[in-house]
Amino acid sequence: MLHKKSIDAFDRARRVIPGGVNSPVRAFKAVGGDPVFFSKGEKAWLTDIDGNRYIDYVGAWGPMILGHAFPPVLEAIRRTVNDGTAFGAPTERETELAELIISMVPSIEMVRLVNSGTEATMSAIRLARGYTKRDLIVKFQGCYHGHGDSFLIAAGSGALTFGIPDSPGVTKAVANTTLLAQFNDINSVKELFEKYGEQIAAIIVEPVVGNMGVIIPESNFLRSLRDITKQYGALLIFDEVMTGFRLSSGGAQRIFGVFPDITTLGKIIGGGMPIAAYGGSEAIMSHIAPVGAVYQAGTLSGNPLAVTAGIEMLKVLKNDSSIYEQIGKNTEYLSKSIHKACTGAGIPCVINQIGSMMTLFFTEKTSVKTYADAIASDREKFSIYFRAMLESGIYLPPSQFESWFISATHGKIEIDLTVEKNEEVLRKIGGV
Ligand SMILES: *Cc1c(COP(=O)(O)O)cnc(C)c1O
């Protein structure tokens, strides 16, 4: 595969944009080599500026559950844009999107629209602190909640990939209000509550972790978080920016039957446009300005184009539940086939899969259930695998610690081709 134009484009970008990218993981630092610049996406496929085609398992990091350039979303955006791109005043479509979200996500009675997942989680903890009149929050090592100061403490995703668990620029004062627990280890949470219970405003958690690779909660883990927060008068925040509308039309909370006080949403909610949200009960959400005293605002919040894209996306996901069954089955088949190929090639691995999310961990461990399990994975092997897959036309997330996203447009052709390329690549790697 030729990447000449991408290499030139990256050189040019690096002169004017830090690292040549507007979000760190895009730079391929974790896997080596230069990033690919894309010009077009259609369904499960991406085309780069050199004209190479790839089957895409990044899906814009989550939003593209219905594939790239989903026609109803594009058409709605085209229609809407003729009326202008922003008013900074209410529109009826914002209410329509809010009503849709509320009808889909069980624990949400009221919702506020913002522009990014980061903004949603930052606002959610401000609300939790304002509501409980407490300062501390509990987060889990390896979970990623965007780049807000409070969350850059042992964060996942890019922060984990690059081994920058505590970013310079985050003040001690802020860091000291974030307590760290271990996912799937309820005792680590209990210990914090026994010590600081009266000061803890909220636990924030990815109900299914995607940002240290996919890690599935053990039975009762989420329920125990619900119980302990209730017991101490703290709030439970599910960060469903990734899992919302991904694991089911009602998110992870509907699958596990555990309902948080506040939910954050993003990614799929805008069909690829910059929009996110946070919501909860009316009693809690009424603490937000202008009804309540907790301030949160946004010039472009509820942007007409983003809202329109979101409505089209959610309407489809709400009304056709067969989509989730279908992509779940396809993803399970893909993960089993890849696992079989690993075994065949003598490469130890664990694959965690739930719905249309999965991660292939190169590890000697028999399961990956914790942060410690995840980081024990062989990143060097992943890099080799990643680059070989890329050259075979399969575009995977460029880090061991990310989820692969499968879309409704990954059909038999795409899955079979992926399985075939994966086998070739693993045989090559295993044979070394
Ligand atoms: C992506 C993500 C975020 C951050 O969203 P941005 O839109 O990138 O700011 C927050 N939480 C989770 C769980 C995410 O996956």
mmCIF file of N, CA and C in Angstrom, residues 314-356:
data_model
loop_
_atom_site.group_PDB
_atom_site.id
_atom_site.type_symbol
_atom_site.label_atom_id
_atom_site.label_comp_id
_atom_site.label_asym_id
_atom_site.label_seq_id
_atom_site.Cartn_x
_atom_site.Cartn_y
_atom_site.Cartn_z
ATOM 1 N N LEU A 314 -31.126 8.695 16.168
ATOM 2 C CA LEU A 314 -31.825 8.053 17.280
ATOM 3 C C LEU A 314 -33.166 7.474 16.844
ATOM 4 N N LYS A 315 -33.828 8.129 15.912
ATOM 5 C CA LYS A 315 -35.115 7.590 15.433
ATOM 6 C C LYS A 315 -34.920 6.174 14.893
ATOM 7 N N VAL A 316 -33.880 5.991 14.111
ATOM 8 C CA VAL A 316 -33.624 4.664 13.538
ATOM 9 C C VAL A 316 -33.305 3.662 14.650
ATOM 10 N N LEU A 317 -32.452 4.062 15.577
ATOM 11 C CA LEU A 317 -32.020 3.136 16.632
ATOM 12 C C LEU A 317 -33.164 2.793 17.582
ATOM 13 N N LYS A 318 -34.077 3.740 17.759
ATOM 14 C CA LYS A 318 -35.214 3.492 18.654
ATOM 15 C C LYS A 318 -36.203 2.525 18.021
ATOM 16 N N ASN A 319 -36.423 2.696 16.721
ATOM 17 C CA ASN A 319 -37.520 1.968 16.078
ATOM 18 C C ASN A 319 -37.127 0.625 15.485
ATOM 19 N N ASP A 320 -35.844 0.337 15.403
ATOM 20 C CA ASP A 320 -35.431 -0.935 14.812
ATOM 21 C C ASP A 320 -34.474 -1.670 15.752
ATOM 22 N N SER A 321 -35.062 -2.407 16.697
ATOM 23 C CA SER A 321 -34.218 -3.062 17.701
ATOM 24 C C SER A 321 -33.449 -4.238 17.103
ATOM 25 N N SER A 322 -33.842 -4.678 15.893
ATOM 26 C CA SER A 322 -33.125 -5.791 15.265
ATOM 27 C C SER A 322 -31.679 -5.403 14.932
ATOM 28 N N ILE A 323 -31.424 -4.096 14.827
ATOM 29 C CA ILE A 323 -30.063 -3.630 14.532
ATOM 30 C C ILE A 323 -29.086 -4.147 15.590
ATOM 31 N N TYR A 324 -29.487 -4.025 16.855
ATOM 32 C CA TYR A 324 -28.570 -4.403 17.942
ATOM 33 C C TYR A 324 -28.320 -5.906 17.955
ATOM 34 N N GLU A 325 -29.400 -6.673 17.689
ATOM 35 C CA GLU A 325 -29.248 -8.123 17.629
ATOM 36 C C GLU A 325 -28.257 -8.506 16.536
ATOM 37 N N GLN A 326 -28.484 -7.888 15.384
ATOM 38 C CA GLN A 326 -27.676 -8.194 14.204
ATOM 39 C C GLN A 326 -26.199 -7.864 14.412
ATOM 40 N N ILE A 327 -25.889 -6.645 14.861
ATOM 41 C CA ILE A 327 -24.467 -6.296 15.003
ATOM 42 C C ILE A 327 -23.849 -7.057 16.171
ATOM 43 N N GLY A 328 -24.656 -7.388 17.173
ATOM 44 C CA GLY A 328 -24.151 -8.201 18.284
ATOM 45 C C GLY A 328 -23.694 -9.562 17.777
ATOM 46 N N LYS A 329 -24.542 -10.167 16.947
ATOM 47 C CA LYS A 329 -24.215 -11.490 16.387
ATOM 48 C C LYS A 329 -22.969 -11.420 15.516
ATOM 49 N N ASN A 330 -22.928 -10.423 14.640
ATOM 50 C CA ASN A 330 -21.763 -10.277 13.751
ATOM 51 C C ASN A 330 -20.473 -10.080 14.544
ATOM 52 N N THR A 331 -20.567 -9.268 15.606
ATOM 53 C CA THR A 331 -19.371 -8.983 16.397
ATOM 54 C C THR A 331 -18.918 -10.226 17.150
ATOM 55 N N GLU A 332 -19.893 -11.006 17.643
ATOM 56 C CA GLU A 332 -19.556 -12.244 18.348
ATOM 57 C C GLU A 332 -18.853 -13.211 17.388
ATOM 58 N N TYR A 333 -19.394 -13.307 16.188
ATOM 59 C CA TYR A 333 -18.779 -14.182 15.180
ATOM 60 C C TYR A 333 -17.356 -13.722 14.871
ATOM 61 N N LEU A 334 -17.194 -12.415 14.698
ATOM 62 C CA LEU A 334 -15.861 -11.861 14.405
ATOM 63 C C LEU A 334 -14.886 -12.167 15.536
ATOM 64 N N SER A 335 -15.326 -11.935 16.777
ATOM 65 C CA SER A 335 -14.408 -12.134 17.903
ATOM 66 C C SER A 335 -14.053 -13.615 18.063
ATOM 67 N N LYS A 336 -15.028 -14.496 17.851
ATOM 68 C CA LYS A 336 -14.736 -15.938 17.970
ATOM 69 C C LYS A 336 -13.777 -16.384 16.871
ATOM 70 N N SER A 337 -13.986 -15.864 15.669
ATOM 71 C CA SER A 337 -13.111 -16.236 14.554
ATOM 72 C C SER A 337 -11.684 -15.752 14.802
ATOM 73 N N ILE A 338 -11.565 -14.544 15.325
ATOM 74 C CA ILE A 338 -10.230 -14.000 15.592
ATOM 75 C C ILE A 338 -9.552 -14.789 16.712
ATOM 76 N N HIS A 339 -10.338 -15.162 17.702
ATOM 77 C CA HIS A 339 -9.779 -15.940 18.806
ATOM 78 C C HIS A 339 -9.254 -17.286 18.315
ATOM 79 N N LYS A 340 -10.052 -17.899 17.456
ATOM 80 C CA LYS A 340 -9.657 -19.190 16.896
ATOM 81 C C LYS A 340 -8.351 -19.066 16.104
ATOM 82 N N ALA A 341 -8.259 -17.993 15.341
ATOM 83 C CA ALA A 341 -7.049 -17.774 14.536
ATOM 84 C C ALA A 341 -5.824 -17.541 15.417
ATOM 85 N N CYS A 342 -6.018 -16.847 16.528
ATOM 86 C CA CYS A 342 -4.918 -16.623 17.488
ATOM 87 C C CYS A 342 -4.418 -17.961 18.009
ATOM 88 N N THR A 343 -5.369 -18.766 18.454
ATOM 89 C CA THR A 343 -5.026 -20.081 18.999
ATOM 90 C C THR A 343 -4.291 -20.903 17.940
ATOM 91 N N GLY A 344 -4.830 -20.864 16.718
ATOM 92 C CA GLY A 344 -4.218 -21.605 15.616
ATOM 93 C C GLY A 344 -2.784 -21.176 15.343
ATOM 94 N N ALA A 345 -2.524 -19.892 15.535
ATOM 95 C CA ALA A 345 -1.188 -19.361 15.258
ATOM 96 C C ALA A 345 -0.276 -19.428 16.486
ATOM 97 N N GLY A 346 -0.815 -19.985 17.577
ATOM 98 C CA GLY A 346 -0.019 -20.104 18.800
ATOM 99 C C GLY A 346 0.216 -18.768 19.489
ATOM 100 N N ILE A 347 -0.725 -17.824 19.320
ATOM 101 C CA ILE A 347 -0.591 -16.505 19.950
ATOM 102 C C ILE A 347 -1.607 -16.389 21.080
ATOM 103 N N PRO A 348 -1.133 -16.277 22.319
ATOM 104 C CA PRO A 348 -2.085 -16.176 23.425
ATOM 105 C C PRO A 348 -2.845 -14.847 23.378
ATOM 106 N N CYS A 349 -4.149 -14.912 23.566
ATOM 107 C CA CYS A 349 -4.938 -13.684 23.561
ATOM 108 C C CYS A 349 -6.207 -13.856 24.380
ATOM 109 N N VAL A 350 -6.796 -12.724 24.736
ATOM 110 C CA VAL A 350 -8.132 -12.690 25.343
ATOM 111 C C VAL A 350 -8.936 -11.698 24.516
ATOM 112 N N ILE A 351 -10.161 -12.054 24.166
ATOM 113 C CA ILE A 351 -11.025 -11.089 23.501
ATOM 114 C C ILE A 351 -12.229 -10.815 24.391
ATOM 115 N N ASN A 352 -12.402 -9.559 24.737
ATOM 116 C CA ASN A 352 -13.610 -9.152 25.451
ATOM 117 C C ASN A 352 -14.577 -8.558 24.446
ATOM 118 N N GLN A 353 -15.800 -9.071 24.448
ATOM 119 C CA GLN A 353 -16.787 -8.591 23.478
ATOM 120 C C GLN A 353 -18.140 -8.449 24.161
ATOM 121 N N ILE A 354 -18.803 -7.373 23.880
ATOM 122 C CA ILE A 354 -20.195 -7.200 24.316
ATOM 123 C C ILE A 354 -20.888 -6.341 23.265
ATOM 124 N N GLY A 355 -22.013 -6.839 22.759
ATOM 125 C CA GLY A 355 -22.695 -6.120 21.684
ATOM 126 C C GLY A 355 -21.732 -5.845 20.544
ATOM 127 N N SER A 356 -21.685 -4.607 20.091
ATOM 128 C CA SER A 356 -20.832 -4.261 18.956
ATOM 129 C C SER A 356 -19.504 -3.641 19.381
#
